CSV table of C-alpha atoms and ligand atoms in Angstrom, one decimal:
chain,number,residue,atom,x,y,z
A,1,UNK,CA,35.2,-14.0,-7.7
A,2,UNK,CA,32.9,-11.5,-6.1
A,3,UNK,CA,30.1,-10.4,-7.9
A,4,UNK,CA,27.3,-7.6,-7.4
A,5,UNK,CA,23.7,-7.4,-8.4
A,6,UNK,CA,22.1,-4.0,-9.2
A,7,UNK,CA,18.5,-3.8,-8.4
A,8,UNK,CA,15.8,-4.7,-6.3
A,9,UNK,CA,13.1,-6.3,-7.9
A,10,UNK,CA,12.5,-10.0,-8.7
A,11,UNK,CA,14.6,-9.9,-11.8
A,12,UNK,CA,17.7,-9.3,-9.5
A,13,UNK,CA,16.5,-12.2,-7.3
A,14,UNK,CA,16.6,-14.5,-9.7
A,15,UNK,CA,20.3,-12.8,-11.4
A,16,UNK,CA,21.3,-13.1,-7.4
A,17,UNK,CA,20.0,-16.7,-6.7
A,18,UNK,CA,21.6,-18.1,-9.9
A,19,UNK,CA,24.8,-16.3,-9.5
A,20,UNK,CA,24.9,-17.6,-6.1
A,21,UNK,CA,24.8,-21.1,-7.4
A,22,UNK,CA,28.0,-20.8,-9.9
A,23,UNK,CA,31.0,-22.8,-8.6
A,24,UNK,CA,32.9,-19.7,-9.2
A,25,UNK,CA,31.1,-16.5,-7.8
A,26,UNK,CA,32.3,-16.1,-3.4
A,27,UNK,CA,30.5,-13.7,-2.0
A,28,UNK,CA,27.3,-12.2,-4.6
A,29,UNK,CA,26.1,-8.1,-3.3
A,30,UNK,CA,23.0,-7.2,-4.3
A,31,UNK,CA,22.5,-2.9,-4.3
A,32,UNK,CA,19.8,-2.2,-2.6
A,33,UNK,CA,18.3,-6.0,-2.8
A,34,UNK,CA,15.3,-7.1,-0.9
A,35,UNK,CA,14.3,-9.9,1.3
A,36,UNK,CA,14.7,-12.7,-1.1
A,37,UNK,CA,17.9,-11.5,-2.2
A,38,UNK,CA,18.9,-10.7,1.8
A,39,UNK,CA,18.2,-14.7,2.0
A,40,UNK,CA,20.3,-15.8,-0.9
A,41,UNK,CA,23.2,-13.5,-1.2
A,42,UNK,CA,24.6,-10.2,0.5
A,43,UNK,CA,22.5,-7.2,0.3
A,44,UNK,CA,24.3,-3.4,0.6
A,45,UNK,CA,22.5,-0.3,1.2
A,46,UNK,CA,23.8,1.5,-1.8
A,47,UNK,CA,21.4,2.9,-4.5
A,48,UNK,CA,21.7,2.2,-7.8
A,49,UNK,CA,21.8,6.2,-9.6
A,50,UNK,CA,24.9,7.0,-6.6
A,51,UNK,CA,27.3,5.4,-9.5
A,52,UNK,CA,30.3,6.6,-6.9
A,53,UNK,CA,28.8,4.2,-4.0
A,54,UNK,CA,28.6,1.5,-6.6
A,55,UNK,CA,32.2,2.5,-7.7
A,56,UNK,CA,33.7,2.9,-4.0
A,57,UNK,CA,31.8,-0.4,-2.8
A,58,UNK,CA,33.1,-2.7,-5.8
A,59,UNK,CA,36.4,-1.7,-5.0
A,60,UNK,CA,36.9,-2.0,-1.7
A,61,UNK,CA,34.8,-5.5,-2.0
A,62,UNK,CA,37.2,-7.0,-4.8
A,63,UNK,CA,33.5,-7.4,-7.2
A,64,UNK,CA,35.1,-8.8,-10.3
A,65,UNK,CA,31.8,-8.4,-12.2
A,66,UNK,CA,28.7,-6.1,-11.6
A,67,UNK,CA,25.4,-7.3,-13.0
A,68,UNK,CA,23.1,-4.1,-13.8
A,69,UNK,CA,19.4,-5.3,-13.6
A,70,UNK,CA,17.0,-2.0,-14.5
A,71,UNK,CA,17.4,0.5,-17.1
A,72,UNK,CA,17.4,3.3,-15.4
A,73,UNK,CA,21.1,3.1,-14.1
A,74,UNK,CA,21.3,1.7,-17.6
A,75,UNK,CA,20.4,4.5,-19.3
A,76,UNK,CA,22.3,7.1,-17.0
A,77,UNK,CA,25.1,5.2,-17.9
A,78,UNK,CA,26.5,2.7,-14.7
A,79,UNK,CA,28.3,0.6,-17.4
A,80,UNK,CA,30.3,3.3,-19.0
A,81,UNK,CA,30.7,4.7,-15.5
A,82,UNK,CA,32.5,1.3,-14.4
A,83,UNK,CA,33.8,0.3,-17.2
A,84,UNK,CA,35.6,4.0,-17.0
A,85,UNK,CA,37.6,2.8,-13.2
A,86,UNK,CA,38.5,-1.1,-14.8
A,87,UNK,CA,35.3,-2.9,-12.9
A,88,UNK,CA,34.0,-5.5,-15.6
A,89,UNK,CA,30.3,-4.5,-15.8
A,90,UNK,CA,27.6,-6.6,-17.3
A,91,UNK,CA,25.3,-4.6,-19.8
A,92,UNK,CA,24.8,-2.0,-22.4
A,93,UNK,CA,26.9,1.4,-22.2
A,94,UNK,CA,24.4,4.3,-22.1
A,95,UNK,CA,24.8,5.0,-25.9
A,96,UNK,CA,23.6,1.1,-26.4
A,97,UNK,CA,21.0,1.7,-23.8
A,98,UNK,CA,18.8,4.2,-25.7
A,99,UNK,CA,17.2,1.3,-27.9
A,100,UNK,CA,15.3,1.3,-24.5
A,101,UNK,CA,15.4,4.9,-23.3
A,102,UNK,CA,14.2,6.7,-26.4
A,103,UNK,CA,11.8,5.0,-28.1
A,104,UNK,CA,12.2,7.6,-31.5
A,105,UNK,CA,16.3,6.4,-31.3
A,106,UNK,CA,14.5,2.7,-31.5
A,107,UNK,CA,12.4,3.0,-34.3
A,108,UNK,CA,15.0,4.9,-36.2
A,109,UNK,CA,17.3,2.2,-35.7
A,110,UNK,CA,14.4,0.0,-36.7
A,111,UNK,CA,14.2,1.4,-39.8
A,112,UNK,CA,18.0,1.8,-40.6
A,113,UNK,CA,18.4,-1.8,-40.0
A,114,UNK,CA,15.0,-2.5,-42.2
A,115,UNK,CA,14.1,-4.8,-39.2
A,116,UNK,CA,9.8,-5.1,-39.3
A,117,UNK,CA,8.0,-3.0,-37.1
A,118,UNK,CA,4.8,-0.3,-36.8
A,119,UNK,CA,4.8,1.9,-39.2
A,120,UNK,CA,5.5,5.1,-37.2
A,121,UNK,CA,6.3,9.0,-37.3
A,122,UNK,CA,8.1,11.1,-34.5
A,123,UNK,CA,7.5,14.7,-33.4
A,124,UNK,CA,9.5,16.8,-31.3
A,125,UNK,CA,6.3,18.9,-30.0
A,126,UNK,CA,3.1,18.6,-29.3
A,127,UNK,CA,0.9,20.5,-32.2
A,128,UNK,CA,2.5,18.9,-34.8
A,129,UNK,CA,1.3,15.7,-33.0
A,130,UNK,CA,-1.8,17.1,-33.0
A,131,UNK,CA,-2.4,18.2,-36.6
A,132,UNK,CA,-0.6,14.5,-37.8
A,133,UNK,CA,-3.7,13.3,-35.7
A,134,UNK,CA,-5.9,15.3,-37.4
A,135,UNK,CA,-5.0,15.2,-40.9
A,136,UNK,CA,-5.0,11.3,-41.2
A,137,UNK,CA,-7.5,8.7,-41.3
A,138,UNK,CA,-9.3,8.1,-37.7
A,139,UNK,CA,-8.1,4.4,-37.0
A,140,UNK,CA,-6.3,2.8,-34.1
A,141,UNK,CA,-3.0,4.3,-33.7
A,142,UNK,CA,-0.7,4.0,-30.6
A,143,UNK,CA,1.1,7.0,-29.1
A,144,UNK,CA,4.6,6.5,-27.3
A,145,UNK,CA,6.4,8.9,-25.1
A,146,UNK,CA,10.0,9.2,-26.4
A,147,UNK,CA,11.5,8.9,-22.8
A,148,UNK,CA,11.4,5.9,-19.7
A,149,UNK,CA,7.8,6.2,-18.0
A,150,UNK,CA,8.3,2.8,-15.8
A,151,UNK,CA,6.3,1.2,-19.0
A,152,UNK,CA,3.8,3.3,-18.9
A,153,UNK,CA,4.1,5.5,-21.4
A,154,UNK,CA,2.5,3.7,-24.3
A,155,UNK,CA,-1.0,4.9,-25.0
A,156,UNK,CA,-2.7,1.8,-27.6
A,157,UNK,CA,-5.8,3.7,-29.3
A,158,UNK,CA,-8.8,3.1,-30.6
A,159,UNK,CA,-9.5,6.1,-32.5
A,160,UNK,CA,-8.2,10.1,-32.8
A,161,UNK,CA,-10.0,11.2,-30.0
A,162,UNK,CA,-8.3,8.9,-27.6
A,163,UNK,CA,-5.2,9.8,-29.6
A,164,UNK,CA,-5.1,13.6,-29.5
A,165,UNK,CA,-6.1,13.0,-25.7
A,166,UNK,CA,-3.4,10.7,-25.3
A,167,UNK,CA,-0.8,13.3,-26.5
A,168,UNK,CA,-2.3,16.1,-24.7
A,169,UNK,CA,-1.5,14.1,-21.3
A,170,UNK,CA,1.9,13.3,-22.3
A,171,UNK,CA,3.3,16.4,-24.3
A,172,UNK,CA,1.1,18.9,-22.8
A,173,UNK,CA,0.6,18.2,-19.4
A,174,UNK,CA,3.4,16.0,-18.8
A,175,UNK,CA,2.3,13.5,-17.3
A,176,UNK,CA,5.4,11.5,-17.6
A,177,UNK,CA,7.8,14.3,-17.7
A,178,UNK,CA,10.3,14.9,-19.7
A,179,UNK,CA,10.1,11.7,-21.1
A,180,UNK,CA,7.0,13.0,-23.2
A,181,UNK,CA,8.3,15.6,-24.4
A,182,UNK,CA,9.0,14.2,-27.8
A,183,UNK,CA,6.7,11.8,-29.0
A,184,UNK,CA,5.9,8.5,-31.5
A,185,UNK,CA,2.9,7.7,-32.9
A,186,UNK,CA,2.6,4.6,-34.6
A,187,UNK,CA,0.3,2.0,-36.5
A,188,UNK,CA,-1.5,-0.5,-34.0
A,189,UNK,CA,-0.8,-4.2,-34.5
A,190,UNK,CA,-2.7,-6.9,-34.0
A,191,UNK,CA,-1.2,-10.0,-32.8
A,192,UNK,CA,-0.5,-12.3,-29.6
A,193,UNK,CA,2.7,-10.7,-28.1
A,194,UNK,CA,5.7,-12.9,-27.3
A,195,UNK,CA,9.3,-12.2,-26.0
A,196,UNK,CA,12.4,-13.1,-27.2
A,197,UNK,CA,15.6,-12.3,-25.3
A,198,UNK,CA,19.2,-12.7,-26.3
A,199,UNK,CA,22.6,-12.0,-24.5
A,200,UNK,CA,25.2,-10.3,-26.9
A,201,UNK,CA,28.6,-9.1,-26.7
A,202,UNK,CA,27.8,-7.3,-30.3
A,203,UNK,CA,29.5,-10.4,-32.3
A,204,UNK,CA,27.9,-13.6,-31.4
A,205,UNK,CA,24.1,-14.0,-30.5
A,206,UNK,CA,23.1,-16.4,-27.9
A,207,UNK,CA,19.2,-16.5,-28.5
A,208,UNK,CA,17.0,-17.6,-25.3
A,209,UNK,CA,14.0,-19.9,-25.2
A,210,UNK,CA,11.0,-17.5,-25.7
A,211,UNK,CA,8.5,-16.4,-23.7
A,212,UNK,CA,5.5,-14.9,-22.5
A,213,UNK,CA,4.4,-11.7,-20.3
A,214,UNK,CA,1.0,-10.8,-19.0
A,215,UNK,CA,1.1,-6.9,-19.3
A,216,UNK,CA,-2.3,-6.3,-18.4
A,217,UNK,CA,-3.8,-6.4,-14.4
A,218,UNK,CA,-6.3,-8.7,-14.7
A,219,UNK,CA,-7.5,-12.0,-16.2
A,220,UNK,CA,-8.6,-12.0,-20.1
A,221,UNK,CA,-5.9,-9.0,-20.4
A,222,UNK,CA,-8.5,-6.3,-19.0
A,223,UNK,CA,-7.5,-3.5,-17.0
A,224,UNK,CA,-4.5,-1.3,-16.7
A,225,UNK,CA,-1.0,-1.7,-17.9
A,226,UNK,CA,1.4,-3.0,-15.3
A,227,UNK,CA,5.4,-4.4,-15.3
A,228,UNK,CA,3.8,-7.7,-15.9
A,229,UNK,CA,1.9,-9.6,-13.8
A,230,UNK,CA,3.2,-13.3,-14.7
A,231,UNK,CA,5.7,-15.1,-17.4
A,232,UNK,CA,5.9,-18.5,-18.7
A,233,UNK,CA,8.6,-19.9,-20.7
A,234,UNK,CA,8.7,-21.4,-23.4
A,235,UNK,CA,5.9,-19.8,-25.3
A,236,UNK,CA,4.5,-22.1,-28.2
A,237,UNK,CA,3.3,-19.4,-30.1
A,238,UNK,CA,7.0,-18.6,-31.1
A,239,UNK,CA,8.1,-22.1,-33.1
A,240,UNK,CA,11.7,-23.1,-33.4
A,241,UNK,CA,11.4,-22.1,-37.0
A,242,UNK,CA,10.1,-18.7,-35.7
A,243,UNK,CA,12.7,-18.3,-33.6
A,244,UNK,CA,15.7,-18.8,-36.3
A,245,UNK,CA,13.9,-16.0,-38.3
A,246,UNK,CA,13.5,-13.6,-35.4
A,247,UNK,CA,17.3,-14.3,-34.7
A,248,UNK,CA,18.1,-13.8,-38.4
A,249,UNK,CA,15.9,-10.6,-38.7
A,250,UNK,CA,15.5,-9.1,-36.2
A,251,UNK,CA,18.3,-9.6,-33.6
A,252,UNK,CA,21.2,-10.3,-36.4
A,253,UNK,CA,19.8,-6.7,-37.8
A,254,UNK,CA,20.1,-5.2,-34.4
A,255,UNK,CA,23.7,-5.8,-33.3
A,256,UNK,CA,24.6,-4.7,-36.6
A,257,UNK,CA,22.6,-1.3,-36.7
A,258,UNK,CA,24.2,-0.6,-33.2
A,259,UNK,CA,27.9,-1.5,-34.5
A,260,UNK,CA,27.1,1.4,-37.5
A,261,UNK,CA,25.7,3.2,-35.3
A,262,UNK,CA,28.7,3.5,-33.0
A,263,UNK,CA,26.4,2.3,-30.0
A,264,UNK,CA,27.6,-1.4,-30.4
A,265,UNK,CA,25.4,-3.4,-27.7
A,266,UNK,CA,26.4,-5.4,-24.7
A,267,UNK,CA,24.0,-7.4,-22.5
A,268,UNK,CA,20.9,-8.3,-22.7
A,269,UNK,CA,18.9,-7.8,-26.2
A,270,UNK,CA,15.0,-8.0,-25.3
A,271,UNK,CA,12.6,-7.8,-28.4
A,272,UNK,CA,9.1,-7.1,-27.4
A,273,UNK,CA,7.6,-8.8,-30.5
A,274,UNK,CA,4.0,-8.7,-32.0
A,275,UNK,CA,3.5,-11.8,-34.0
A,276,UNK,CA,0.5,-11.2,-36.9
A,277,UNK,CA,-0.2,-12.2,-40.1
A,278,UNK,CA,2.5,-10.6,-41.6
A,279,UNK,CA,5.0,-12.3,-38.8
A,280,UNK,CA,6.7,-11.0,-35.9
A,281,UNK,CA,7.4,-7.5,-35.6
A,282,UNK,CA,8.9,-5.6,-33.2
A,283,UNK,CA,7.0,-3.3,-30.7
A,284,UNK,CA,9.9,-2.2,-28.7
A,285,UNK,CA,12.8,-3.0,-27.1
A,286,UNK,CA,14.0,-3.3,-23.4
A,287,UNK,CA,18.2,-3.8,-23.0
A,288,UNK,CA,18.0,-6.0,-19.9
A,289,UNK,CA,16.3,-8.8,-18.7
A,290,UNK,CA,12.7,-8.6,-18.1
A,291,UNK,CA,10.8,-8.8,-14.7
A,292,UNK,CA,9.3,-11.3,-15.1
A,293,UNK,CA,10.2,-13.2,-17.8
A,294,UNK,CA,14.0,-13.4,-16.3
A,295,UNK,CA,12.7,-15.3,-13.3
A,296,UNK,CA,11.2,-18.4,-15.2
A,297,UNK,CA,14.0,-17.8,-17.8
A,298,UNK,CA,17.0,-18.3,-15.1
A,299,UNK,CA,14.7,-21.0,-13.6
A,300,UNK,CA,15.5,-23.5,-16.8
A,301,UNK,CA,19.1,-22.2,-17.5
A,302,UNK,CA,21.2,-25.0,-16.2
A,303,UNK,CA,24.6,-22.9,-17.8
A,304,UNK,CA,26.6,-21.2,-15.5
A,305,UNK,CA,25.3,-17.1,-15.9
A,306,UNK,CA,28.6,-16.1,-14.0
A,307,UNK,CA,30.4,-17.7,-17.4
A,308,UNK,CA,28.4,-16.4,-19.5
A,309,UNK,CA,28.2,-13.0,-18.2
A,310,UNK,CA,32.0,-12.6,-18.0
A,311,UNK,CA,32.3,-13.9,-21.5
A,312,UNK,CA,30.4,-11.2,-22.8
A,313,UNK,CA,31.9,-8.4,-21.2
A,314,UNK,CA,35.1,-9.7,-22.4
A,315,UNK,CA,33.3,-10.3,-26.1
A,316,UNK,CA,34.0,-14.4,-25.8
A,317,UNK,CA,30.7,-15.4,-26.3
A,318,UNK,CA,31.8,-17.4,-29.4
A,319,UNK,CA,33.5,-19.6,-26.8
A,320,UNK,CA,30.4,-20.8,-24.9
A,321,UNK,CA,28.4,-23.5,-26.4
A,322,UNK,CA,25.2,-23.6,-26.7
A,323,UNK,CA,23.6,-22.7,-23.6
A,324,UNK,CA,21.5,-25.8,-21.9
A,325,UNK,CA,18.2,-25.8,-20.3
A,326,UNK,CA,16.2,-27.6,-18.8
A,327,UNK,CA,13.6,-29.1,-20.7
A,328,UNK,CA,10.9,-28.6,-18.1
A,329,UNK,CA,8.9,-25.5,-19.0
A,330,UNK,CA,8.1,-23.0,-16.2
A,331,UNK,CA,5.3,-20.3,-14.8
A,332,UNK,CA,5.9,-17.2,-12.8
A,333,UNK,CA,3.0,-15.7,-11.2
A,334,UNK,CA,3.1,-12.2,-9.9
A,335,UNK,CA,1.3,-11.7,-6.3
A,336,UNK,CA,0.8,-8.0,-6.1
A,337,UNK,CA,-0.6,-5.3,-3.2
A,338,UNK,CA,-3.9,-4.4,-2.9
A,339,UNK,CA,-4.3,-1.2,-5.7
A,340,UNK,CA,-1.2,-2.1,-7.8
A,341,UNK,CA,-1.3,-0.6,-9.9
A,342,UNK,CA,-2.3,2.6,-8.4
A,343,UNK,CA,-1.5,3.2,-5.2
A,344,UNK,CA,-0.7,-0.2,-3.4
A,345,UNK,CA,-1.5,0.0,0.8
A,346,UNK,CA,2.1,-1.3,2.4
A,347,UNK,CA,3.7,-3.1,5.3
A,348,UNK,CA,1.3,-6.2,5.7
A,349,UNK,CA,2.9,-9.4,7.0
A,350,UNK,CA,2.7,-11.9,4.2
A,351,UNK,CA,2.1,-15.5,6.2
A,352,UNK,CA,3.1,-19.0,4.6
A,353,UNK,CA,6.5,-18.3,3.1
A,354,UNK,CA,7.9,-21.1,4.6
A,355,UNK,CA,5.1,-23.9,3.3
A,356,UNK,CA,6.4,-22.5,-0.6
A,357,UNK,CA,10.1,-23.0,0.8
A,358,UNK,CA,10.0,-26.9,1.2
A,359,UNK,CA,8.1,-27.4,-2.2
A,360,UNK,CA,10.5,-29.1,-5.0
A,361,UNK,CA,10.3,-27.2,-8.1
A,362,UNK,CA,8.9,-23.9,-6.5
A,363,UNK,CA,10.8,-20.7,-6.3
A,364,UNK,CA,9.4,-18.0,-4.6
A,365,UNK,CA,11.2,-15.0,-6.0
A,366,UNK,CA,10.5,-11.0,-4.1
A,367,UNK,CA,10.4,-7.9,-5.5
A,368,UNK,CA,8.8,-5.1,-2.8
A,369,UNK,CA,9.7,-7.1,0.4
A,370,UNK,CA,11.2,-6.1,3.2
A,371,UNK,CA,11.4,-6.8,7.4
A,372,UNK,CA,9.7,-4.8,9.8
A,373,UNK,CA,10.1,-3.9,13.5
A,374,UNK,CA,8.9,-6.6,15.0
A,375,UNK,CA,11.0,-9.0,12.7
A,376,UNK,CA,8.2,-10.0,10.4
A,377,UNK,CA,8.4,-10.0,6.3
A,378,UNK,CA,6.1,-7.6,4.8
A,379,UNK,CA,4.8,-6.2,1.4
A,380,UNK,CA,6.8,-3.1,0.2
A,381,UNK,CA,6.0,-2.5,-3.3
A,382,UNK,CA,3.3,-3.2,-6.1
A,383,UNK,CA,4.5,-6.3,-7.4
A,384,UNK,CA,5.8,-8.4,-4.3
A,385,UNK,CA,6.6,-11.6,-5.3
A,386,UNK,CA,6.8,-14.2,-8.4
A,387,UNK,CA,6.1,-17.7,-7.3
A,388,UNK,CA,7.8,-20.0,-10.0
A,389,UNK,CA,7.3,-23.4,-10.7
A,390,UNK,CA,8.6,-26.1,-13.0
A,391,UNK,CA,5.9,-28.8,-14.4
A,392,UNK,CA,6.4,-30.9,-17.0
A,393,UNK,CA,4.0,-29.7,-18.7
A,394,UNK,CA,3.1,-25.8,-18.7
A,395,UNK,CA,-0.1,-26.9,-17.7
A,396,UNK,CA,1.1,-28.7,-14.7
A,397,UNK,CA,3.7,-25.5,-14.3
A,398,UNK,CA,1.1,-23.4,-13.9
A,399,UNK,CA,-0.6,-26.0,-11.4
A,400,UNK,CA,2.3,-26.4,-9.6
A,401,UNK,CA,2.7,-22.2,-9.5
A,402,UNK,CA,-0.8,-21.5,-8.1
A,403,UNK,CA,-0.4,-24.4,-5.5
A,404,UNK,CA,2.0,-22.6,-4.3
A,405,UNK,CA,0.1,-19.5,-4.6
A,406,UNK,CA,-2.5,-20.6,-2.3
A,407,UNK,CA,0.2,-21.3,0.3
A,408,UNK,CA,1.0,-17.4,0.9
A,409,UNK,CA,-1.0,-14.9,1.9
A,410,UNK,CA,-1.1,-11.2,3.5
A,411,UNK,CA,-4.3,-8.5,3.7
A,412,UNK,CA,-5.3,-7.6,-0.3
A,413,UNK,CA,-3.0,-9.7,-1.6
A,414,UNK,CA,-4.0,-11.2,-5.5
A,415,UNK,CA,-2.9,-12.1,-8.5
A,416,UNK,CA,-4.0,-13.0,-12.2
A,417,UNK,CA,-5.7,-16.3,-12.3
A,418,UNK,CA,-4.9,-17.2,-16.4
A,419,UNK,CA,-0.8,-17.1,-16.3
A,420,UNK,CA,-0.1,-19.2,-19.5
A,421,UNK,CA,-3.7,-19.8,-20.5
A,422,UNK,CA,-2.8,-18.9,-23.7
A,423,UNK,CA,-0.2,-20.9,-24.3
A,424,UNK,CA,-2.8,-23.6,-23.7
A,425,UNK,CA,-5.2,-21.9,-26.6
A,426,UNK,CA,-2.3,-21.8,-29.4
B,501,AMP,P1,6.0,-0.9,-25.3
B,501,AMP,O1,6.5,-0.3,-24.0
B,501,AMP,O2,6.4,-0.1,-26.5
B,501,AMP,O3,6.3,-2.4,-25.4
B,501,AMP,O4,4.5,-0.9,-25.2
B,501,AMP,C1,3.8,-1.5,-24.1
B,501,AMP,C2,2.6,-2.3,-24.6
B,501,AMP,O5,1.8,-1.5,-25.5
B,501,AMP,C3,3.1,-3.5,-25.5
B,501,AMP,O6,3.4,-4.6,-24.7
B,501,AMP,C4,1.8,-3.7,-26.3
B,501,AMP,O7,0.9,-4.4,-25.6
B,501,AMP,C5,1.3,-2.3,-26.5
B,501,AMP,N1,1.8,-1.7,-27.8
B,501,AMP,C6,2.9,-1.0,-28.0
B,501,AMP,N2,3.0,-0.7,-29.3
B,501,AMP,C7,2.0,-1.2,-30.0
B,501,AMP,C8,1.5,-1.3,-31.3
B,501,AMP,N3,2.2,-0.6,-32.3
B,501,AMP,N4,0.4,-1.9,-31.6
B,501,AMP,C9,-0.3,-2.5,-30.6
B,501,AMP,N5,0.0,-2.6,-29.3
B,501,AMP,C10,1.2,-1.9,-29.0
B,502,LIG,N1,8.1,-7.5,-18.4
B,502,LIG,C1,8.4,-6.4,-19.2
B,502,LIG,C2,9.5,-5.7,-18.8
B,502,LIG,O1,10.4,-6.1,-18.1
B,502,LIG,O2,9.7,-4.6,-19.3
């Protein structure tokens, strides 16, 4: 069968690479792709929000099964839109997809479901934000932009000043948009964050092994907010008994809000979790994989994803066992551009690719890659690769991982230096 990828970013390089490796995908397209994924499968200039490119390619190319990676064709609705001309498409429809693209739709299903998260109110303009600021007690409070903002649009305050200033920037002066147009403003938890993703077909629930992003830019969690700047997998602070209740009360709940809900979810369930005294509770979710977690994640799955992706578009997952992984755990670290991330400086060569390549148990994985004139690999993007390593321990993971680090190099090039430290302090 052929298969297609939709994305660019490491996520789809590690959805392209283990694709690749099923005994049953031919030829694997990744839309638009990048270097890694030119290496390891087919890429196709097509881009991902022109759904009649997508359509017209996967016809013409036989594609028995498209693979969406980011939400944003999620949430215009590239499912629905393929599902609609008989390609088999792997994720949520766009209805299932605002758990991710409205973040008031999330916490109302939250609360419909009675699954545990921040305590929270929504406002559809920005002076009634302002006066729900003003009339409560100043504590920490978070304020959320309803819409996608590429993950920044979460504000995590200390006080009411920061918070009224917070939705001035997003309802006011737009900042992100539309997307801030309506607004959450919830309690602020306290907590280690953990993330626990599960692939549904809105029946059965196969839960992954857990894991762990680093949000933040720099070491210690200082600095901006970024799309992550490594993963680890799995994360001790979730325990197996742990996991059974988050299954039981948080993703059980889920599916079955969606079903009453008329949304009923597809694809990949991703609860962004905030595990505190009381337990874990949800901060948000995301309805694909995430980048990075999905690169150590498809790292240790030893099932085949083509299976498994096919079985839930065609709601079979109650025929796959359980899933099998590798027992090794794994680290991803994010090596980003010089100013990611604000704006990154582009097109350096990035030198020692091919030292990483012979290395057993290392995966280099791209995201912002691409080939210039003269032939030679270069940085394209913030984020530009996540180097990935196996250890047997995650201490030796994370050895093995900035080994490997060391290797590669181009002008301004860093990453965090603490990728599963805390995994270490648990
Ligand atoms: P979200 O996009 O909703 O996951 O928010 C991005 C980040 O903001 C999360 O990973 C948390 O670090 C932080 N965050 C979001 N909501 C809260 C909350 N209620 N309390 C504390 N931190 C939060
Ligand atoms: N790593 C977080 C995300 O993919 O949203």
């Amino acid at each position: 069968m052929n298969v297609m990828v939709i994305g660019s970013g490491g996520r789809e390089h590690a959805l392209a690479w283990k694709l690749s490796q099923s005994p049953r995908a031919d030829r694997v397209f990744v839309a638009p792709g990048n270097v890694g994924t030119f290496y390891d499968a087919e890429n196709v200039p097509i881009d991902p929000m022109n759904f009649a490119d997508v359509i017209r390619f996967a016809k013409e190319n036989n594609v028995g099964l498209v693979a969406v990676g980011p939400e944003t064709p999620l949430c215009g609705g590239l499912v629905d839109a393929l599902s609609a001309e008989g390609i088999r498409a792997f994720g949520p429809s766009r209805a299932a997809a605002r758990l991710e693209g409205s973040k008031i739709f999330c916490k109302n299903a939250l609360k419909l479901g009675c699954i545990p998260t921040a305590e929270f109110a929504t406002f559809d303009n920005a002076q009634n934000a302002l006066n729900y600021l003003r009339e409560r007690e100043d504590k920490p409070i978070v304020v959320k932009a309803d819409g996608l903002a590429a993950g920044k649009g979460v504000c995590v305050c200390d006080n009411r000043e920061q918070a009224i200033q917070a939705v001035q920037e997003m309802a006011m002066d737009k900042k992100f948009g539309s997307a801030g147009e309506k607004l959450v403003i919830e309690e602020r938890l306290d907590g280690e964050e953990a993330s626990v993703l599960a692939i549904t077909d809105g029946k059965t629930i196969l839960t992954l092994p857990p894991c762990q992003d680093h949000k933040a830019a720099y070491d210690g969690d200082k600095g901006p907010n970024t799309g992550g700047m490594g993963a680890y997998c799995p994360a001790p602070v979730v325990s197996e008994e742990m996991l059974h209740w988050v299954e039981e009360n948080i993703l059980v709940r889920t599916v079955h809000v969606m079903n009453r809900l008329e949304s009923p979810f597809s694809g990949v369930l991703y609860a962004g979790l905030m595990i505190g005294r009381q337990g874990p509770k949800v901060l948000e979710f995301n309805t694909r994989f995430g980048d990075p977690e999905c690169q150590p994640l498809l790292m240790r799955l030893k099932t085949d994803l083509l299976t498994i992706m096919e079985a839930t578009v065609d709601r079979q997952l109650d025929k796959i066992g359980p899933l099998e992984w590798d027992p090794r755990p794994v680290v991803g670290v994010v090596m980003a551009s010089e100013g990611y991330p604000g704006k990154s400086a582009y097109g350096r060569p990035i030198r020692g690719l091919e030292d990483v390549a012979g290395m057993s148990d290392v995966k280099v994985f791209h995201s912002g890659t691409r080939v210039n004139d003269k032939g030679e690999i270069v940085n394209a993007g913030g984020r530009v690769l996540t180097v990935t390593a196996f250890g047997e321990s995650i201490a030796l993971a994370k050895k093995n991982a900035y080994e490997a680090v060391r290797k590669i190099r181009w002008e301004g090039a860093w990453c965090r230096h603490d990728i599963s430290d805390k995994a270490a302090q648990g």
